[in-house]
Coordinates of C-alpha atoms and ligand atoms in Angstrom, one line a residue:
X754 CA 0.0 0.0 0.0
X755 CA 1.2 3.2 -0.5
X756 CA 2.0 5.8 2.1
X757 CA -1.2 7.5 1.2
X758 CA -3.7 5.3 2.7
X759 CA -1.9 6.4 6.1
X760 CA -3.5 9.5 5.4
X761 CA -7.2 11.0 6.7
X762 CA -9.6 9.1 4.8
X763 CA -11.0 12.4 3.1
X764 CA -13.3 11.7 0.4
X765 CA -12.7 11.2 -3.3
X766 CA -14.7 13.7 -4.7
X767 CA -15.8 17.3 -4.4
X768 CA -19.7 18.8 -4.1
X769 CA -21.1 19.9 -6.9
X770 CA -25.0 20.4 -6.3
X771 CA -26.3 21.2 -2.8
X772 CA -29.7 20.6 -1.6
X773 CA -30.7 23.0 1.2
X774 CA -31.5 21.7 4.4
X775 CA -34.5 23.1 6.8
X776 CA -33.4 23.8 10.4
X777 CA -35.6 23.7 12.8
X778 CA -36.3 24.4 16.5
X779 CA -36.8 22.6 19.4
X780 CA -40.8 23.3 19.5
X781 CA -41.0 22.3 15.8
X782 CA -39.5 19.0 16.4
X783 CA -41.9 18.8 19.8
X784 CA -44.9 19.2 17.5
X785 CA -43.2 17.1 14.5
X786 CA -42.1 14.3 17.0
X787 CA -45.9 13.8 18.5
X788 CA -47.3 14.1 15.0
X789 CA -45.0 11.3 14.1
X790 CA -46.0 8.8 17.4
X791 CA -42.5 9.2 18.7
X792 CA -41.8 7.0 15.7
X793 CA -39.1 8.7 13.4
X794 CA -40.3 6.3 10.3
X795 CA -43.3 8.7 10.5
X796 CA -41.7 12.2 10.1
X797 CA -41.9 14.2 7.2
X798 CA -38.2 14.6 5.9
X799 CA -38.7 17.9 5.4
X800 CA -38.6 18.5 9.2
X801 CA -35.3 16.3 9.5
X802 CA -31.8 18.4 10.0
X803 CA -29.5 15.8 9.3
X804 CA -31.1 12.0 7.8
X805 CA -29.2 9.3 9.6
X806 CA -32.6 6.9 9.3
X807 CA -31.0 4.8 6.7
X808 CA -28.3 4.1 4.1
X809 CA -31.0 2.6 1.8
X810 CA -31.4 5.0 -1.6
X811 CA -30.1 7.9 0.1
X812 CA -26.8 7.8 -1.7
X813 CA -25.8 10.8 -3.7
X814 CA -25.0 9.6 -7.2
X815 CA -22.0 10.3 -9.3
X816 CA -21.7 12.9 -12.3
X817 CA -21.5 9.7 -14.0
X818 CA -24.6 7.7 -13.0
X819 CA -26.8 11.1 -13.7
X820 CA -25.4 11.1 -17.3
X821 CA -26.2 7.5 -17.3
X822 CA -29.4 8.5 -16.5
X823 CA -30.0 10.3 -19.7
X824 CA -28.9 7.0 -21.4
X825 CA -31.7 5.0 -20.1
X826 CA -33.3 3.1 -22.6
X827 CA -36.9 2.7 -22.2
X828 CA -38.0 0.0 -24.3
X829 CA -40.3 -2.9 -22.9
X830 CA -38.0 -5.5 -23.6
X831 CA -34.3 -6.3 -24.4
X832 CA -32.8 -2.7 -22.9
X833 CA -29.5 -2.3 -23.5
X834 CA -29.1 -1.0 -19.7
X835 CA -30.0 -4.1 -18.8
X836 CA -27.1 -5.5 -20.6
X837 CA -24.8 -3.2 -19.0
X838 CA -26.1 -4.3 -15.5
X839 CA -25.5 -7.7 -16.5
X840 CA -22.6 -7.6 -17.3
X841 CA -21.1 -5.0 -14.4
X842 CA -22.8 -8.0 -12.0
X843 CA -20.6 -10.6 -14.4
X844 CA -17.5 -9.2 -13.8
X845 CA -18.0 -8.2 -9.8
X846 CA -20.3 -10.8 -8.4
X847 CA -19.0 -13.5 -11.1
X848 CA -23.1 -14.9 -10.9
X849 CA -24.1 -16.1 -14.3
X850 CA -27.5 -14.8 -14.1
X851 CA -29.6 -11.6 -13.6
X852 CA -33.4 -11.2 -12.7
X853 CA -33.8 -7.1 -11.9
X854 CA -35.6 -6.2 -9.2
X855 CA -37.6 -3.4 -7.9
X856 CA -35.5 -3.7 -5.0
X857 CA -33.6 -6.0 -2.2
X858 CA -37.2 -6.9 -0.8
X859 CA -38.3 -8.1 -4.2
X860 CA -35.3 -10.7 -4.9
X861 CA -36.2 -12.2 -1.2
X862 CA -40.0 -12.6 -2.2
X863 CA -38.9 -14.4 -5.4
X864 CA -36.1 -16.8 -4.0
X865 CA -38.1 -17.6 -0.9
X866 CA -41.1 -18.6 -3.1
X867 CA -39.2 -20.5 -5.4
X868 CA -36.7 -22.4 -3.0
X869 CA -38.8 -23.1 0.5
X870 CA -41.5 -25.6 1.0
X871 CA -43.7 -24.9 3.8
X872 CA -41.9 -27.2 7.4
X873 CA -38.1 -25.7 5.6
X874 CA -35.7 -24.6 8.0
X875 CA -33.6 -21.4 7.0
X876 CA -30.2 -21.0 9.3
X877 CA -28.7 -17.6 8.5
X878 CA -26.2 -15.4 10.5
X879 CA -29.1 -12.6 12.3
X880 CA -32.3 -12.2 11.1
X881 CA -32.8 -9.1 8.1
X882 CA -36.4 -7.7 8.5
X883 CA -37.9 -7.9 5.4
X884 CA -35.7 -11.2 4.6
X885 CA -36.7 -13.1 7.1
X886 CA -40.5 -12.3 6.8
X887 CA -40.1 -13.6 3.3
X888 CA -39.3 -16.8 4.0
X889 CA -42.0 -16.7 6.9
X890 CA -44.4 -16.2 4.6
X891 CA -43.1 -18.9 2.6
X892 CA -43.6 -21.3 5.1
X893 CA -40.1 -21.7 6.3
X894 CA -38.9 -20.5 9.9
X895 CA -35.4 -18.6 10.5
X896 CA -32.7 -20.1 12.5
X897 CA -30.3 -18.1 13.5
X898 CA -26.5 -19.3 13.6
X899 CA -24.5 -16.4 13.9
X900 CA -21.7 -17.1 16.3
X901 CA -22.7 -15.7 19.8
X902 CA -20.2 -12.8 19.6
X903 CA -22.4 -10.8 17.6
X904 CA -25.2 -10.6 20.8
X905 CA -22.8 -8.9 22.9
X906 CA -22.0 -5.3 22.1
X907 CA -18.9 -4.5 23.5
X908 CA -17.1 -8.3 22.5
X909 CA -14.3 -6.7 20.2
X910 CA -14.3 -10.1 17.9
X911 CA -13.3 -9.0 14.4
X912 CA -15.5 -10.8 12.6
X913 CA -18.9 -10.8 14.8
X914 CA -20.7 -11.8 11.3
X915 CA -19.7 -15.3 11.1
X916 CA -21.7 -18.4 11.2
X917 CA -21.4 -21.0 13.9
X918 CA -20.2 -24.1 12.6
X919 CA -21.3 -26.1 14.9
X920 CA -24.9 -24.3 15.1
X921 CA -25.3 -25.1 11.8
X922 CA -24.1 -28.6 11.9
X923 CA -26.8 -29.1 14.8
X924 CA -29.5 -27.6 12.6
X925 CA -28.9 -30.0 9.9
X926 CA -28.7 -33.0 12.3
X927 CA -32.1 -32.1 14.0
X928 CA -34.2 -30.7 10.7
X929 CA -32.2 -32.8 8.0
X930 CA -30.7 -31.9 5.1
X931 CA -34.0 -32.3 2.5
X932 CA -35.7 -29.2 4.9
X933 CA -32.8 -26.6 4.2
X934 CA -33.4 -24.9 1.0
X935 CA -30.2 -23.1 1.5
X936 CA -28.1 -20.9 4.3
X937 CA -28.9 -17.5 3.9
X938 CA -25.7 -15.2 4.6
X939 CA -25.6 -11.8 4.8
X940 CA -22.3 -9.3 4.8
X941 CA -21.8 -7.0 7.2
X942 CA -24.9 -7.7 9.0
X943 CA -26.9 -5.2 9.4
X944 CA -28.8 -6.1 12.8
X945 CA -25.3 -7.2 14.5
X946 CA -24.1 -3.6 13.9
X947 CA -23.0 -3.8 10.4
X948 CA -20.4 -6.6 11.6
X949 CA -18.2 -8.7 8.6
X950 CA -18.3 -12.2 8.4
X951 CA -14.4 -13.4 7.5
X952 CA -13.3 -15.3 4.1
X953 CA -12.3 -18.5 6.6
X954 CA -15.8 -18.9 7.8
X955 CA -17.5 -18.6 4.5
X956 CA -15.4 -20.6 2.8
X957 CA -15.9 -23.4 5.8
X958 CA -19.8 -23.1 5.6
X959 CA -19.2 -23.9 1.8
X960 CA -17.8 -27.2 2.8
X961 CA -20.4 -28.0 5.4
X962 CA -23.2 -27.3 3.1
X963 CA -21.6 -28.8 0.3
X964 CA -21.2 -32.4 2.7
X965 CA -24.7 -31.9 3.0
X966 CA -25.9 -30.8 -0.5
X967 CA -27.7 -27.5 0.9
X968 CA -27.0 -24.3 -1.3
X969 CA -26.0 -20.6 0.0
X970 CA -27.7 -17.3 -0.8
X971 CA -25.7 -14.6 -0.5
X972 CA -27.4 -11.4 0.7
X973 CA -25.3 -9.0 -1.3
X974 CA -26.7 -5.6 0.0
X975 CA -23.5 -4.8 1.3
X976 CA -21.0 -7.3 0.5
X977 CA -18.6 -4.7 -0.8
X978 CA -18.0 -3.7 3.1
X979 CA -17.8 -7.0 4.1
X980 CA -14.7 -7.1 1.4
X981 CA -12.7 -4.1 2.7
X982 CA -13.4 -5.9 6.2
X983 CA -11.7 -8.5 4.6
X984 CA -8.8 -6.6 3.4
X985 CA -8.4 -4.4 6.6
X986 CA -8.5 -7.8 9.2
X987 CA -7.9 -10.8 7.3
X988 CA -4.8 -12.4 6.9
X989 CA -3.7 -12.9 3.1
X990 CA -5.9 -10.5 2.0
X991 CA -3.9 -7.2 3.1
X992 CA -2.7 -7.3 -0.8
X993 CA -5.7 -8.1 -2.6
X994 CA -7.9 -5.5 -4.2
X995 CA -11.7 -5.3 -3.5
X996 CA -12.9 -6.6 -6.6
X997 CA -10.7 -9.9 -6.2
X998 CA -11.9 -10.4 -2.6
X999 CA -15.8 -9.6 -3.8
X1000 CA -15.5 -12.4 -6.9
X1001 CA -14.1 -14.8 -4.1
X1002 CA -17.0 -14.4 -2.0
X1003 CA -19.5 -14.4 -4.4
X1004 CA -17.6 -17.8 -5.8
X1005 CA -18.8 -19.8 -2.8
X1006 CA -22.2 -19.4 -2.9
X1007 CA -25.0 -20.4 -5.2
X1008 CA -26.5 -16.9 -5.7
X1009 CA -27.3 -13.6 -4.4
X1010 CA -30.5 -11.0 -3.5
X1011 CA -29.1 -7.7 -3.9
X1012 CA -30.5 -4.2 -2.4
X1013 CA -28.8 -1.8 -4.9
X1014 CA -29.9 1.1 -2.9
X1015 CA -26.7 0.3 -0.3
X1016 CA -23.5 -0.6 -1.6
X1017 CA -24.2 0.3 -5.1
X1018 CA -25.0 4.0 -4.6
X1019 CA -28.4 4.2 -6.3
X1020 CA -32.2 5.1 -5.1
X1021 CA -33.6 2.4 -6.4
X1022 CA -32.8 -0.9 -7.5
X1023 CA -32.2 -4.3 -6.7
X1024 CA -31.5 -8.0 -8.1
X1025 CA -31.5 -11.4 -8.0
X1026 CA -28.5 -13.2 -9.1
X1027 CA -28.1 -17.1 -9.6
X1028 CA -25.8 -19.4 -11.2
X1029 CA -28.1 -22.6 -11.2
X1030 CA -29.8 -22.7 -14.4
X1031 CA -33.2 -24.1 -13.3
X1032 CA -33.6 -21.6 -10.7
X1033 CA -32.8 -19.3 -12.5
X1034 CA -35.5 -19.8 -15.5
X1035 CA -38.1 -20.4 -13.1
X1036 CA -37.3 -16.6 -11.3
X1037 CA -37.4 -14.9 -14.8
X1038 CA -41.1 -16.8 -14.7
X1039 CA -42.0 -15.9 -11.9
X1040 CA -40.4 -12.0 -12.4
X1041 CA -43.3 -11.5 -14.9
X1042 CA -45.5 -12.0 -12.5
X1043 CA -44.4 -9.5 -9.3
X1044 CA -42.1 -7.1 -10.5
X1045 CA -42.2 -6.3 -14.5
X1046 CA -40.7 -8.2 -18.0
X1047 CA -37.2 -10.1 -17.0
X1048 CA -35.3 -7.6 -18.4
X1049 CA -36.4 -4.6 -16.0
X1050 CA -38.3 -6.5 -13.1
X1051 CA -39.8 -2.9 -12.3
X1052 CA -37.0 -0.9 -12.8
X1053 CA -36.7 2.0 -15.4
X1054 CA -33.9 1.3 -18.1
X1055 CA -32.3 4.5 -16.9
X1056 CA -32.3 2.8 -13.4
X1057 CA -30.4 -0.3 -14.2
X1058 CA -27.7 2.5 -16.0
X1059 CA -27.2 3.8 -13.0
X1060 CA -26.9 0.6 -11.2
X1061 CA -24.2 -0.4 -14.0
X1062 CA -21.8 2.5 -12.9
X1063 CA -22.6 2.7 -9.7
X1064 CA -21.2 -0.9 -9.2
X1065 CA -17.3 0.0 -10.7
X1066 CA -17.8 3.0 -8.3
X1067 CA -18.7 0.7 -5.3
X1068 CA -15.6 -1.2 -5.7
X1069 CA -13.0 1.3 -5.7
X1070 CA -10.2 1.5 -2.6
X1071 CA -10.4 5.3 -2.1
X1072 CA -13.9 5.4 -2.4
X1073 CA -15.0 2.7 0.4
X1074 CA -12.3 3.7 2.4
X1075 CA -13.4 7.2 2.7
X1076 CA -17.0 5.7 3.4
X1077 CA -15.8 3.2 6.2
X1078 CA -13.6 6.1 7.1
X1079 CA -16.8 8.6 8.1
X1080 CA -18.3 5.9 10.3
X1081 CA -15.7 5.4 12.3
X1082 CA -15.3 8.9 12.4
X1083 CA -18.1 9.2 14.5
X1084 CA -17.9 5.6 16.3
X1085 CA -14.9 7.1 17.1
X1086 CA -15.6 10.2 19.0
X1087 CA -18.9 8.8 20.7
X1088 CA -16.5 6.1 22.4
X1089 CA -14.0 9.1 23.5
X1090 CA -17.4 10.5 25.2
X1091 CA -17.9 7.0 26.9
X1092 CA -21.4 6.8 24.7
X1093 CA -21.7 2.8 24.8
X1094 CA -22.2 1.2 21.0
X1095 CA -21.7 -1.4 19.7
X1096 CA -17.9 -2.2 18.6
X1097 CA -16.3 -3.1 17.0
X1098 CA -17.9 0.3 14.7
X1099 CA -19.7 -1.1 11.8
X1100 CA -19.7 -0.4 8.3
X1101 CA -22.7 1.4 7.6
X1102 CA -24.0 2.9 10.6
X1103 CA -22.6 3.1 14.5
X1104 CA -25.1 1.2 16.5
X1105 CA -25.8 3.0 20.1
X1106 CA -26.6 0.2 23.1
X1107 CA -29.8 1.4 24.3
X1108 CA -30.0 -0.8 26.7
X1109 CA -26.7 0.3 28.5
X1110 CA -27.6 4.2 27.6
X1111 CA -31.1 4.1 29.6
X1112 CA -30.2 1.2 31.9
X1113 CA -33.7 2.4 33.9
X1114 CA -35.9 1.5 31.1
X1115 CA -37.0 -1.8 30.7
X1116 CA -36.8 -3.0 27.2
X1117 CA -40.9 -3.6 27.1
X1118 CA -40.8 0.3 27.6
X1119 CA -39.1 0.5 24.0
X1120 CA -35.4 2.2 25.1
X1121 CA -34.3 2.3 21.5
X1122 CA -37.2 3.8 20.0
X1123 CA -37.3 6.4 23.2
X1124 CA -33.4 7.2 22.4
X1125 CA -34.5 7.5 18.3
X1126 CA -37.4 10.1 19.3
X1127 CA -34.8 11.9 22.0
X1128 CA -32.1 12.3 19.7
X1129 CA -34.1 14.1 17.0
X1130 CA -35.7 16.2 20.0
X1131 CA -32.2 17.1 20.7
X1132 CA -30.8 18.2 16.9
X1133 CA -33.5 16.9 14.2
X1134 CA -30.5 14.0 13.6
X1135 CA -32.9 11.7 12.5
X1136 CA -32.0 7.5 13.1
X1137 CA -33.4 4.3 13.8
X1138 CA -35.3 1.7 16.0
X1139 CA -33.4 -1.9 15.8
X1140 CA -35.1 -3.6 18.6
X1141 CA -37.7 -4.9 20.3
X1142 CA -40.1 -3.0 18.1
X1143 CA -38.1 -4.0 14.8
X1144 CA -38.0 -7.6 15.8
X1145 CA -41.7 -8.0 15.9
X1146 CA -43.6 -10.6 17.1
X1147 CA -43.2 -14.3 17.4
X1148 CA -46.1 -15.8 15.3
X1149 CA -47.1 -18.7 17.2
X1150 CA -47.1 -17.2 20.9
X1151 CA -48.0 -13.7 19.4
X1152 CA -45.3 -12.3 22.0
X1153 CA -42.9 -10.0 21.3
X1154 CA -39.1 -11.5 20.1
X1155 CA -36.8 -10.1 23.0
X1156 CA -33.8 -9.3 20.9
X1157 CA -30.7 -9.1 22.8
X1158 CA -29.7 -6.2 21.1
X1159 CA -31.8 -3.3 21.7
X1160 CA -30.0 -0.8 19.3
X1161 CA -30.0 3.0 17.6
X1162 CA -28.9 2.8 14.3
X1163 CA -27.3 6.2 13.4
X1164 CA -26.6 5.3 9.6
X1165 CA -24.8 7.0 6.7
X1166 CA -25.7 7.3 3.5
X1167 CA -23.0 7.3 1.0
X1168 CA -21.4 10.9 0.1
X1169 CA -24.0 12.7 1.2
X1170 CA -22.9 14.4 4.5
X1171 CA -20.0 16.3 5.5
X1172 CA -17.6 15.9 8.3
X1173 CA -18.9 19.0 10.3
X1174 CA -22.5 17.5 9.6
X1175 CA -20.7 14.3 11.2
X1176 CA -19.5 16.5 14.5
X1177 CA -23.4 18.1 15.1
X1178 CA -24.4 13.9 15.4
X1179 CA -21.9 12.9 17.4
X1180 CA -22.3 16.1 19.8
X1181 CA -26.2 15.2 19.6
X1182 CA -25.9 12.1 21.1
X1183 CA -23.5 13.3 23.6
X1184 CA -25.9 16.3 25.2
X1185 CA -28.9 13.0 25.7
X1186 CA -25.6 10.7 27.0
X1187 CA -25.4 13.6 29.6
X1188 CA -29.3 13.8 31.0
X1189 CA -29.6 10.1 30.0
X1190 CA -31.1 9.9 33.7
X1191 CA -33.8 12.2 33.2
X1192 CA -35.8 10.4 30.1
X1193 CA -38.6 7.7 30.2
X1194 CA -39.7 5.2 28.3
X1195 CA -42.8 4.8 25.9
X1196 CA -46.3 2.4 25.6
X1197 CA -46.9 1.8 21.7
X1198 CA -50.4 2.9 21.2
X1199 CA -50.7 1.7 17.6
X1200 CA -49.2 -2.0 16.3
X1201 CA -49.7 -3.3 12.0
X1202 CA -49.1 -6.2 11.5
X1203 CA -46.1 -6.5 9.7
X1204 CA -43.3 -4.9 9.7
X1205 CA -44.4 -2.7 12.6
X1206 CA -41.5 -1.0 13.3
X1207 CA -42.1 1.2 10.1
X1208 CA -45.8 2.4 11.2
X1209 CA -46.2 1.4 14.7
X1210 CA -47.1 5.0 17.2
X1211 CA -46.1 5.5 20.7
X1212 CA -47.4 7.5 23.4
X1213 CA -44.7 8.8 26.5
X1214 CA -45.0 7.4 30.1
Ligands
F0G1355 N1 -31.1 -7.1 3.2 C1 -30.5 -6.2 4.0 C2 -29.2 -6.6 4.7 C3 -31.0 -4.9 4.1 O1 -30.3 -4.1 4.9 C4 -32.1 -4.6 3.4 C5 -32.7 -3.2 3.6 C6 -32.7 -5.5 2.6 C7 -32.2 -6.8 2.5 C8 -34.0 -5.2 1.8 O2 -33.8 -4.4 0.8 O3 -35.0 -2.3 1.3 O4 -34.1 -2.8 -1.0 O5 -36.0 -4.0 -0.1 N2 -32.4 -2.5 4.5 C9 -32.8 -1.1 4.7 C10 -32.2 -0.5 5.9 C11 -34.3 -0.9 4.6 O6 -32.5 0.6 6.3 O7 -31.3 -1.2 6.4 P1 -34.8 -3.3 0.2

């Protein structure tokens, strides 16, 4: 490496189109906050200073992908941006085949339909949301076999996104073989903090599966993290690039769902990738049916363009450096304030330990979603829930799940914010750190039925 990368991770490109932010006061956000049910899903983003909700299609694009834009070609069938797409996904994800999607949510609905029987068993390293409603819904039930690292926040394990071998092993003893469609393994996951999983382990759960003839689908949302994990912390990887580390990944599993809206630094977009041949022909069936023709599943042509270029800018050093680098930039100074989060920092987003922050509020009194609604109270820094209330309920004892983690996600979109937007957080967080003491929890006054973390409405005690 070259002595530059010992440098400040400043990013690798300068601002060329601004979009003016509202500020607010603090009675605005008072009256915005109780409009919303304490629930920051529900505010209007007009009224939010600085968006930390998500990393999901809040990515500012390239010069580049906007020109791609005006390249989109619109036809029904057989657009040449699809084309482009497919082969971007050839050369980085090595997968032989495409099926677009609308986005990540759309490639889980199809794979889950087409690959799990009602009675399946799906072992996967933490739960994803919409992922593992999908294969609810397909009549399979979720087993998680993430190694038991990732349930405790402050455990400094390096790769907290790995599977347990031996979980899975006992998984395929007790269900048998014939009742696992496939693993599902996701990179830097998400609900452990945006924690890697290492090359080792992959490449181990290949050979397990393999013994056993179960497949892997790889949820690629943000896969490209989980490589410059790689690079950073692995050994023998300190000298490979990120696209060679990718491919290798990729080259152990069977196929991939794909949220474009992350890693690949679009709004919209998605895909399902395969490289069995059957599944594959029945998806671009069953594509027709849910998302649009097999060669835009409900994407525009222009969309798909920008997909296409935003994957060879996804890959390069500087720029995922500089977005790892803004993170822990944060993760950083919130630990130098003794804020407890999760560590070590993720890739996407630092996770704040609610549970630790309001020790005095029992997690049936929702501590993350109190913290979410406190923080934007404080600055209009708007984050996320990733609790209790986004675990749901269990649907045979209708009870809540009691997650372990009971978390704040304060996530980053890609190239969007600037460092002195990344000091106003991080002093934010600090200023409710100090009167911690002083705030109660909440009673959720309003529950849907899935998903409820995105609509549910809360009510102070
Ligand atoms: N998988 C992971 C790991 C995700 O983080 C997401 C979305 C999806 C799948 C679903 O993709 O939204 O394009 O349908 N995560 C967003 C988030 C919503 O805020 O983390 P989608």
């Amino acid at each position: 490496m070259t002595i530059q990368t010992q440098r400040s991770w400043a990013e690798p490109f300068k601002i060329k189109m601004v979009e003016p932010l509202k500020m607010t006061t603090k009675p605005e956000r008072e009256k915005a906050l109780k409009e919303a049910g304490y629930n920051t899903f529900l505010l209007r983003s007009e009224d939010v200073y600085i968006d930390l909700l998500t990393d999901s299609g809040t990515n500012a694009m390239s010069e580049h992908q906007w020109a791609g834009l005006m390249l989109g070609d619109e036809a029904y069938a057989g657009s040449r941006n699809f084309f482009h797409l497919e082969d971007a996904i050839k050369k980085h994800y090595g997968y032989k085949y495409l099926v677009p999607t609308h986005q990540g949510r759309g490639a889980e609905h199809l794979i889950s339909k087409i690959m799990i029987k009602p009675g399946d068993f799906i072992p996967g390293n933490m739960y994803f949301t919409t992922t593992r409603l999908h294969q609810e819904l397909a009549g399979g039930t979720f087993i998680d076999v993430i190694v038991d690292e990732a349930h405790d926040t402050s455990n400094k394990n390096p790769f907290k996104g790995n599977i347990d071998l031996q979980k899975l092993e006992n998984i395929i003893k007790k269900a048998g073989a014939k009742k696992i469609p496939y693993v599902s393994i996701a990179g830097t996951v998400n609900m452990a903090g945006g924690q890697p999983f290492s090359m080792k382990n992959l490449k181990q759960v290949r050979e397990l599966t393999d013994k056993h003839g179960i497949k892997i689908i790889f949820d690629a949302t943000r896969a490209i993290e989980n490589a410059y994990f790689i690079k950073l912390r692995e050994d023998g990887y300190q000298n490979k690039t990120i696209p060679d580390i990718l491919l290798e990944m990729c080259s152990y599993t069977d196929g991939a769902t794909m949220s474009a809206k992350k890693d690949l630094l679009v709004n919209i977009g998605g895909f399902l990738a395969l490289n069995d041949g059957d599944i594959f022909e029945e998806a671009r069936n069953m594509v027709v049916i849910y998302e649009g023709l097999h060669t835009y599943g409900g994407l525009a042509g222009r969309d798909m363009e920008a997909m296409a270029r935003g994957i060879e800018e996804a890959v390069l050093f500087d720029h995922i450096r500089a977005r790892v680098g803004q993170v822990e930039y944060v993760g950083n100074k919130l630990l130098e304030a003794g804020v407890p989060i999760v560590e070590p920092i993720g890739g996407h987003a630092i996770f704040l330990d609610a549970k630790q922050f309001f020790s005095q509020i029992p997690q049936t009194e929702f501590p993350a979603q109190t913290l979410a609604a406190e923080i934007y109270l404080d600055s209009g820094v708007r984050t996320m829930e990733r609790g209790i209330v986004s675990a749901g309920r269990n649907k045979d004892t209708g009870d809540h799940y009691y997650p372990k983690l009971e978390l704040v996600r304060v996530t980053f979109p890609r190239r969007v914010y600037t460092q002195a937007h990344c000091d106003v957080t991080a002093e934010s967080i600090i200023d409710v750190f100090e009167r911690r003491q002083s705030i109660k929890g909440m009673k959720m006054v309003y529950e849907p039925k899935y998903l409820r973390f995105f609509q549910a409405r809360f009510e102070r005690l």
